XYZ file of C-alpha atoms in Angstrom:
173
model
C -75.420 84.806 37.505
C -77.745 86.622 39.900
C -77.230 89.937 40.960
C -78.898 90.009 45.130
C -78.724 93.479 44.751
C -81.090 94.027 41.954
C -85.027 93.471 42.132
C -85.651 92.826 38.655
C -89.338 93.953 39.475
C -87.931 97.205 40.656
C -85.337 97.819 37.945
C -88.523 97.107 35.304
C -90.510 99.994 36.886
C -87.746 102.117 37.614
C -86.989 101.913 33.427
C -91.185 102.157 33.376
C -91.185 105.316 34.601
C -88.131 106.533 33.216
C -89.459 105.898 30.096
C -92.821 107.307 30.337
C -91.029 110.972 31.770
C -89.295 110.643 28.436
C -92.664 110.706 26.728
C -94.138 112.825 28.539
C -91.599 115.196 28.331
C -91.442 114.919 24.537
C -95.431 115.551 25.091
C -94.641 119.545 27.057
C -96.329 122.406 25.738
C -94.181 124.418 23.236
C -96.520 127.816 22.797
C -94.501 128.796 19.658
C -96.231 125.786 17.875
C -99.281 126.438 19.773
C -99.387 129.920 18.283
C -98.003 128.910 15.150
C -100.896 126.004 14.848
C -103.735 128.290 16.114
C -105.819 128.737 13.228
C -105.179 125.206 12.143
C -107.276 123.455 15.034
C -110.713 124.451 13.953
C -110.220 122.664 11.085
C -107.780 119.351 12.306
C -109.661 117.402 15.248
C -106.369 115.588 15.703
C -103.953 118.439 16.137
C -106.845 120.430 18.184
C -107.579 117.204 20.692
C -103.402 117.347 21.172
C -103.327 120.995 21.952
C -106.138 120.345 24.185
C -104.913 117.756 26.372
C -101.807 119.704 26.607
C -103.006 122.887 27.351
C -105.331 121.078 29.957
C -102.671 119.615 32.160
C -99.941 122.401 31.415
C -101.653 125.861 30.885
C -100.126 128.137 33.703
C -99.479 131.534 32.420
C -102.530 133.598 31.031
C -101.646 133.083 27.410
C -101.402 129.728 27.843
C -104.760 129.459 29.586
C -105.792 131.813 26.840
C -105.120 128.968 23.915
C -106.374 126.554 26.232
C -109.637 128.397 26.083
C -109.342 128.880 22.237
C -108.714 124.731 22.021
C -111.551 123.959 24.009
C -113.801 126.166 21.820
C -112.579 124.701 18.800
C -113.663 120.775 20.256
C -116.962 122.204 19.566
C -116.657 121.414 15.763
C -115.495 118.363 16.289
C -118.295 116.627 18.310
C -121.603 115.802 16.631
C -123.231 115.819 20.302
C -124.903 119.217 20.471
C -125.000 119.140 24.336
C -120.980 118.768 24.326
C -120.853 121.209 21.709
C -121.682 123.968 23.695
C -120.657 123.044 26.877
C -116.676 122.738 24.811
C -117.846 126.303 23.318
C -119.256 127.647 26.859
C -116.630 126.389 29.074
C -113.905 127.734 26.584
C -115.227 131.289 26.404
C -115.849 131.070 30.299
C -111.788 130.441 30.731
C -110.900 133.320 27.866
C -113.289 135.817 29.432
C -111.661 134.728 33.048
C -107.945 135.868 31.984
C -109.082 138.710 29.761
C -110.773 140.260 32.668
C -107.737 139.543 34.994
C -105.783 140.995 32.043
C -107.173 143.102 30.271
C -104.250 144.694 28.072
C -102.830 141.731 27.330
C -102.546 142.009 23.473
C -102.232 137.913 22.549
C -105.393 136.948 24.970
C -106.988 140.030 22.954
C -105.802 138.861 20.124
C -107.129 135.208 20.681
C -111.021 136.453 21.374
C -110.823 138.528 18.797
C -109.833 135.532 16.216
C -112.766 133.080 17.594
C -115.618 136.223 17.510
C -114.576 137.199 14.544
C -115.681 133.621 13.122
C -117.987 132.367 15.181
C -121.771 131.531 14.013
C -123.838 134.761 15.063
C -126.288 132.820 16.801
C -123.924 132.101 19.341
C -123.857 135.875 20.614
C -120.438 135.799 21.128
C -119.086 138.931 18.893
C -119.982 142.406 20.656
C -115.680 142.819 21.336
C -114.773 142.386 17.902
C -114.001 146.073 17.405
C -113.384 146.908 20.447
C -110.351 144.351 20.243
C -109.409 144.885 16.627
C -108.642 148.227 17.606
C -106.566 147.572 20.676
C -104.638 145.399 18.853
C -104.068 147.263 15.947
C -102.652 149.884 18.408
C -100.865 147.805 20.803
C -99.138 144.907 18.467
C -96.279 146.943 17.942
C -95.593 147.436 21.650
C -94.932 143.509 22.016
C -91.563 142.707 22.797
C -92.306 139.522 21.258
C -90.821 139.705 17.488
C -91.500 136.412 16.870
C -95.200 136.423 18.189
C -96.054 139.580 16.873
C -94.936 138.058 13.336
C -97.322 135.312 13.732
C -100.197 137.757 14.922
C -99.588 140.049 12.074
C -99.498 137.369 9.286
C -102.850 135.528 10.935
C -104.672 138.624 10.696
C -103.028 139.652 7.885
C -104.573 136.939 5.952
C -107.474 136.753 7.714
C -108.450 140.073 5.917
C -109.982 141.963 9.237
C -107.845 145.043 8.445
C -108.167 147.379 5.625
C -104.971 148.440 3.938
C -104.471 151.181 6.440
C -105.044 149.616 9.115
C -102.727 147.184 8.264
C -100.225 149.215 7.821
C -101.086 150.512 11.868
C -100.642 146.921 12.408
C -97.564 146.264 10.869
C -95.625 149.041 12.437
C-alpha cells in the first residue's frame, strides 16, 4: 500500500538526523567526568583524543576552555611528530594563559596550570607559576562553592604530593 504522503527519501533522512542528534547528544561534554578524568589523559591517548574533540566543539565557559587547553597539551605525548608536539603543547598553553589572564582568580583554571607545570619537562620553560599558584590555591580552594569539585581538586593534589602535611591541611579546610 503506498502512502502519497510520505517521501520515503525524506522520512530516511529525517530518522538520519534524528539519529545522529541522539549520538551526538550522548557525545555532550559532562565537566564532572572531565574533571574527574583529568589526570588520566596524559597517560590514555584514547580518553584524551575524546576529551579533546569535545572540548573543541563545546568549550564555552572559561573552565571548560581551561580543560580544553589542558587536553590539547596532553596530545603532545601522544604524537611521535615533534613539530605537532609542540604546536598541541604551544597552542594549549596559549588558550590556558588566554582565560587565566581574563580570569585571574579563578581557582580551577589555577588549579589546571598549576597541574601541567608542575609536570612538565623543564626544558619546556613552562613552570615559573608553580608557586605562585600552589599558593593561591591552597588559600582559595576552600572558598569554592563547588563541594564536589573542590573534592576532586583536593584528592588530585592530594596524591599528587605538592603539599606538605600543613599545607594540606590549609588545603583541606
Amino acid at each position: 500500500m503506498k502512502y502519497p504522503w510520505i517521501d520515503v527519501k525524506r522520512a530516511s533522512v529525517c530518522v538520519f538526523v534524528i539519529l545522529i542528534s541522539v549520538y551526538v547528544q550522548a557525545q555532550s561534554l559532562n565537566l564532572n567526568d572531565v574533571r574527574r578524568d583529568f589526570n588520566k589523559g596524559v597517560k590514555n591517548e584514547d580518553l584524551c583524543e575524546k576529551y579533546h574533540k569535545t572540548l573543541e566543539k563545546e568549550a564555552d565557559t572559561p573552565v571548560e576552555k581551561g580543560y580544553e587547553a589542558a587536553f590539547h597539551m596532553f596530545m603532545a605525548k601522544h604524537t611521535s611528530n615533534p613539530i605537532k608536539k609542540m604546536s598541541y603543547f604551544n597552542g594549549g598553553k596559549k588558550l590556558l594563559e588566554k582565560q587565566i589572564a581574563n580570569n585571574p582568580n579563578n581557582i580551577e583554571l589555577r588549579f589546571i596550570r598549576l597541574c601541567i607545570q608542575y609536570y612538565v619537562p623543564g626544558y619546556l620553560g613552562y613552570s615559573s607559576n608553580v608557586e605562585e599558584d600552589k599558593m593561591f590555591v591552597m588559600n582559595n580552594l576552600y572558598k569554592m562553592s563547588d563541594e564536589n569539585t573542590k573534592d576532586i581538586i583536593y584528592n588530585y593534589l592530594k596524591g599528587a604530593k605538592m603539599y606538605n602535611e600543613e599545607e594540606l591541611a590549609l588545603l583541606g579546610r
